[in-house]
Every structure is written in C-alpha cells, then in structure tokens.
Short mmCIF file of C-alpha atoms in Angstrom, two decimals:
data_model
loop_
_atom_site.label_atom_id
_atom_site.label_comp_id
_atom_site.label_asym_id
_atom_site.label_seq_id
_atom_site.Cartn_x
_atom_site.Cartn_y
_atom_site.Cartn_z
CA UNK A 1 80.60 -32.94 -55.68
CA UNK A 2 82.56 -31.01 -57.99
CA UNK A 3 86.23 -32.60 -56.81
CA UNK A 4 87.94 -33.37 -59.74
CA UNK A 5 86.30 -31.70 -62.11
CA UNK A 6 88.51 -28.93 -63.98
CA UNK A 7 87.85 -25.39 -63.26
CA UNK A 8 86.66 -24.13 -66.46
CA UNK A 9 84.18 -26.63 -65.94
CA UNK A 10 83.14 -25.74 -62.62
CA UNK A 11 82.50 -22.19 -64.07
CA UNK A 12 80.75 -23.72 -66.89
CA UNK A 13 78.61 -25.70 -64.45
CA UNK A 14 77.74 -23.07 -62.27
CA UNK A 15 76.80 -20.72 -64.82
CA UNK A 16 74.13 -23.50 -66.54
CA UNK A 17 72.88 -24.19 -62.73
CA UNK A 18 71.82 -20.09 -62.60
CA UNK A 19 70.28 -20.31 -65.89
CA UNK A 20 68.30 -23.24 -64.79
CA UNK A 21 67.40 -21.21 -61.79
CA UNK A 22 66.63 -18.29 -63.27
CA UNK A 23 63.78 -20.02 -66.01
CA UNK A 24 62.29 -21.81 -62.80
CA UNK A 25 61.86 -18.91 -60.97
CA UNK A 26 61.06 -16.15 -63.67
CA UNK A 27 58.81 -18.22 -65.58
CA UNK A 28 54.80 -16.85 -66.29
CA UNK A 29 54.00 -15.41 -63.35
CA UNK A 30 50.19 -15.78 -63.03
CA UNK A 31 49.39 -12.38 -60.71
CA UNK A 32 46.20 -12.71 -58.70
CA UNK A 33 45.07 -9.34 -58.29
CA UNK A 34 41.83 -9.32 -55.50
CA UNK A 35 39.61 -6.41 -56.91
CA UNK A 36 39.21 -3.95 -54.21
CA UNK A 37 35.92 -4.13 -52.93
CA UNK A 38 33.49 -1.68 -54.32
CA UNK A 39 32.57 1.17 -51.53
CA UNK A 40 29.10 1.91 -51.82
CA UNK A 41 28.30 5.60 -50.43
CA UNK A 42 25.93 5.66 -47.78
CA UNK A 43 22.47 6.89 -48.75
CA UNK A 44 22.25 10.59 -47.94
CA UNK A 45 19.49 11.08 -45.19
CA UNK A 46 17.93 14.02 -44.83
CA UNK A 47 17.11 15.80 -41.49
CA UNK A 48 13.28 16.27 -41.50
CA UNK A 49 12.16 19.44 -41.28
CA UNK A 50 11.25 20.86 -38.05
CA UNK A 51 8.39 23.04 -38.10
CA UNK A 52 8.45 25.84 -35.10
CA UNK A 53 5.65 26.22 -33.23
CA UNK A 54 3.35 29.03 -33.81
CA UNK A 55 4.51 32.09 -31.39
CA UNK A 56 1.53 33.10 -29.24
CA UNK A 57 1.29 36.84 -28.79
CA UNK A 58 0.10 38.57 -25.74
CA UNK A 59 -2.54 40.75 -26.81
CA UNK A 60 -1.76 43.95 -26.09
CA UNK A 61 -4.49 46.77 -24.95
CA UNK A 62 -3.94 50.36 -26.65
CA UNK A 63 -7.50 51.22 -26.43
CA UNK A 64 -10.29 52.13 -23.93
CA UNK A 65 -11.39 48.57 -22.71
CA UNK A 66 -14.32 46.70 -24.47
CA UNK A 67 -17.42 46.14 -21.78
CA UNK A 68 -20.52 46.97 -21.22
CA UNK A 69 -19.67 50.14 -19.16
CA UNK A 70 -20.11 53.68 -20.90
CA UNK A 71 -16.96 55.35 -20.49
CA UNK A 72 -16.57 58.73 -21.12
CA UNK A 73 -14.01 61.07 -21.98
CA UNK A 74 -12.48 62.70 -18.46
CA UNK A 75 -13.95 66.30 -19.21
CA UNK A 76 -17.93 65.13 -19.34
CA UNK A 77 -17.37 62.94 -16.36
CA UNK A 78 -16.01 65.50 -14.20
CA UNK A 79 -19.27 68.01 -15.93
CA UNK A 80 -21.60 65.16 -15.42
CA UNK A 81 -20.67 64.10 -11.72
CA UNK A 82 -21.40 67.88 -10.40
CA UNK A 83 -24.39 68.32 -12.70
CA UNK A 84 -26.18 64.61 -11.35
CA UNK A 85 -24.44 64.35 -8.09
CA UNK A 86 -22.58 61.20 -8.66
CA UNK A 87 -19.10 60.27 -8.44
CA UNK A 88 -16.47 59.50 -10.75
CA UNK A 89 -14.63 56.74 -11.00
CA UNK A 90 -11.34 56.36 -12.82
CA UNK A 91 -9.90 53.12 -14.08
CA UNK A 92 -6.28 53.33 -14.63
CA UNK A 93 -4.74 51.00 -16.98
CA UNK A 94 -1.73 50.36 -19.54
CA UNK A 95 -0.50 47.79 -22.40
CA UNK A 96 0.91 44.43 -21.73
CA UNK A 97 -1.02 44.17 -18.49
CA UNK A 98 -2.34 40.74 -17.54
CA UNK A 99 -3.97 41.86 -14.50
CA UNK A 100 -5.59 45.05 -16.30
CA UNK A 101 -6.82 42.28 -19.33
CA UNK A 102 -8.50 39.99 -16.23
CA UNK A 103 -10.14 43.18 -14.47
CA UNK A 104 -11.57 43.80 -17.89
CA UNK A 105 -12.75 40.53 -18.65
CA UNK A 106 -13.76 39.32 -15.62
CA UNK A 107 -14.71 42.33 -13.34
CA UNK A 108 -16.13 44.48 -15.88
CA UNK A 109 -17.89 42.05 -17.50
CA UNK A 110 -20.00 41.38 -14.35
CA UNK A 111 -23.78 42.44 -14.80
CA UNK A 112 -23.90 44.06 -11.39
CA UNK A 113 -20.49 45.63 -11.66
CA UNK A 114 -21.66 47.41 -14.60
CA UNK A 115 -25.37 48.30 -13.49
CA UNK A 116 -23.90 49.59 -10.27
CA UNK A 117 -21.48 51.62 -12.15
CA UNK A 118 -23.49 53.02 -14.77
CA UNK A 119 -26.44 54.17 -12.04
CA UNK A 120 -23.97 55.99 -9.13
CA UNK A 121 -20.82 56.84 -11.42
CA UNK A 122 -19.57 58.80 -14.16
CA UNK A 123 -16.69 56.16 -15.53
CA UNK A 124 -13.31 57.13 -17.00
CA UNK A 125 -10.89 55.07 -18.62
CA UNK A 126 -7.12 56.25 -18.53
CA UNK A 127 -4.03 54.73 -20.08
CA UNK A 128 -1.32 55.64 -17.49
CA UNK A 129 1.32 55.41 -20.08
CA UNK A 130 -0.14 57.60 -22.48
CA UNK A 131 1.34 61.18 -22.99
CA UNK A 132 -1.94 62.04 -25.12
CA UNK A 133 -4.41 65.00 -23.66
CA UNK A 134 -7.41 63.35 -21.62
CA UNK A 135 -9.03 66.95 -21.49
CA UNK A 136 -10.02 69.50 -23.94
CA UNK A 137 -10.10 71.93 -21.72
CA UNK A 138 -6.99 71.00 -20.04
CA UNK A 139 -4.44 69.69 -22.98
CA UNK A 140 -1.73 69.30 -20.14
CA UNK A 141 -3.92 66.60 -18.49
CA UNK A 142 -2.54 63.10 -19.86
CA UNK A 143 -2.30 59.85 -18.50
CA UNK A 144 1.50 60.37 -17.37
CA UNK A 145 0.06 63.22 -15.56
CA UNK A 146 -2.79 60.92 -13.81
CA UNK A 147 -0.02 58.69 -12.65
CA UNK A 148 1.87 61.35 -11.30
CA UNK A 149 -0.72 63.32 -9.81
CA UNK A 150 -2.09 60.47 -7.78
CA UNK A 151 0.67 58.80 -7.15
CA UNK A 152 -0.40 55.43 -9.35
CA UNK A 153 1.89 52.46 -8.15
CA UNK A 154 0.90 50.43 -10.93
CA UNK A 155 -1.56 49.12 -13.02
CA UNK A 156 -4.84 48.48 -12.73
CA UNK A 157 -5.34 50.88 -10.32
CA UNK A 158 -8.87 52.90 -9.55
CA UNK A 159 -9.60 56.30 -8.67
CA UNK A 160 -12.64 57.78 -6.71
CA UNK A 161 -13.80 61.18 -7.17
CA UNK A 162 -16.55 62.97 -5.47
CA UNK A 163 -19.12 64.72 -7.13
CA UNK A 164 -17.14 68.46 -6.66
CA UNK A 165 -14.10 66.27 -7.94
CA UNK A 166 -12.25 65.75 -4.51
CA UNK A 167 -10.28 62.86 -4.11
CA UNK A 168 -12.16 59.73 -1.85
CA UNK A 169 -9.17 57.61 -0.72
CA UNK A 170 -10.60 54.05 -0.06
CA UNK A 171 -6.95 52.44 1.09
CA UNK A 172 -4.89 53.57 3.71
CA UNK A 173 -1.55 55.58 2.54
CA UNK A 174 -2.93 55.47 -1.07
CA UNK A 175 -4.61 58.08 -3.49
CA UNK A 176 -5.52 54.82 -5.51
CA UNK A 177 -7.02 51.22 -5.24
CA UNK A 178 -4.32 49.18 -6.22
CA UNK A 179 -4.52 45.79 -7.86
CA UNK A 180 -7.10 43.92 -9.86
CA UNK A 181 -10.35 43.58 -7.92
CA UNK A 182 -12.68 40.32 -8.44
CA UNK A 183 -16.19 41.36 -9.04
CA UNK A 184 -17.29 40.90 -5.72
CA UNK A 185 -15.17 43.03 -3.71
CA UNK A 186 -14.92 45.84 -6.25
CA UNK A 187 -19.22 45.77 -6.14
CA UNK A 188 -18.42 46.48 -2.03
CA UNK A 189 -16.34 49.22 -3.17
CA UNK A 190 -18.22 50.74 -5.37
CA UNK A 191 -21.13 50.66 -2.71
CA UNK A 192 -18.39 52.18 0.32
CA UNK A 193 -17.98 55.17 -1.89
CA UNK A 194 -21.83 55.88 -3.11
CA UNK A 195 -23.37 55.28 -0.46
CA UNK A 196 -20.79 57.91 1.79
CA UNK A 197 -19.66 55.26 3.66
CA UNK A 198 -16.09 56.23 3.42
CA UNK A 199 -16.94 59.42 5.73
CA UNK A 200 -17.64 57.25 8.41
CA UNK A 201 -15.43 54.20 8.79
CA UNK A 202 -12.71 52.21 6.97
CA UNK A 203 -13.49 50.57 3.74
CA UNK A 204 -12.31 47.06 6.23
CA UNK A 205 -15.36 48.14 8.38
CA UNK A 206 -17.76 48.38 5.69
CA UNK A 207 -16.63 45.20 4.74
CA UNK A 208 -17.39 43.27 7.71
CA UNK A 209 -20.72 45.11 8.59
CA UNK A 210 -21.99 43.66 5.57
CA UNK A 211 -21.18 40.35 6.53
#
C-alpha cells in the first residue's frame, strides 16, 4: 500500500499509525476489581464440660467389726473361758477384705449365730495386720503374732480354743478355719466345737450326722 511513497513519508506514516494504536490501547482502562469474599470465622465451639463420675471408695475396716456380738479383749476372753468353762472364738480379719466385710454383715448379723456365740463362747476380734498389742499381760502378742502363731493363710479366718486355751483344729491340715462361712455352716461349726464333737469325729462327719 505504501509503494511509490517517498521514504520520509513512510516513516511519518508509520509513526502516526503507532501513535493512533497507542491511543486506542492505552485509553481509560476501567479496572474491575472483584472484591475478595469476606471470610466469616467459624464460631468457636466449646467442648462440653465432662463431669467425672464420683469415685466409689471401698469401705475400710479399721476397728473391731460392728455387730451384736460382744467382743472382748484377748486377756479377758481367756480368763472368762477358764472361769466359765466356755470356749474361745477368735475372729481374724484385716483391712480392705471384701469377705471379711461379708462375714461381718452377713454371718455376724444372724440372730442364731450371735445368740449361740454369746451363750457358749468368749469372742475376740483380731486384726492380723496390726502390730499393736492385744494383750496387756504380754505386749508381744499382736495381730501379727497371732497370724504367725496359728499359720493364718488369709482373712477372714477363725480360731477356736478350749477352756484351757488349747487349740482346737476344726479343718484338717489347718490351725484355723480359713475363709468366709455363711450363717448356717458357721452355726454348725460352733455346735461342733461347743458340744465336744471335735473329739469324736471330723467336722464333715458332724455335718452329715445333722442332716
């Protein structure tokens, strides 16, 4: 299209074209700014407060068992047995012992058991874990001493003594009667001792004779 046009005019035309093009391109440029969406912070969620359930404490037995039985001191029981020609029952227990608690809440609350014990026995309660003296006449006698003397395998256990203080073995192989005894069985055991049947037959034979 520029053939035949002198060179100086070609340069001028070229410059004009460049200016016109620049004006079209560089006019008012309306910039459309898209606003960034407003980010709404998520509401803070508070975790519900968890309330721990109350701790259930196992009752601890720290004193002589509470029951209708008249518990005596060790010295008084041995002395009364000789004077009254009665037998001695020694209940051996310890702290944190579920079967000791059962013996106390079940067997020792039975009316027939407590009545029979009161009529034929002098009763003593001994904590086999205690190192406190249980005898004023001999301070060396403690719960630990009783545990060792009668080779107590565990608690609860029962010891029976004759009026003169001699050991009565009810269960073969043991100096004591180990374990929890329900009211009926314990009542038979008391009768077995107080009637002198232990000198004639085993406890098993005595039980069979009562059926």
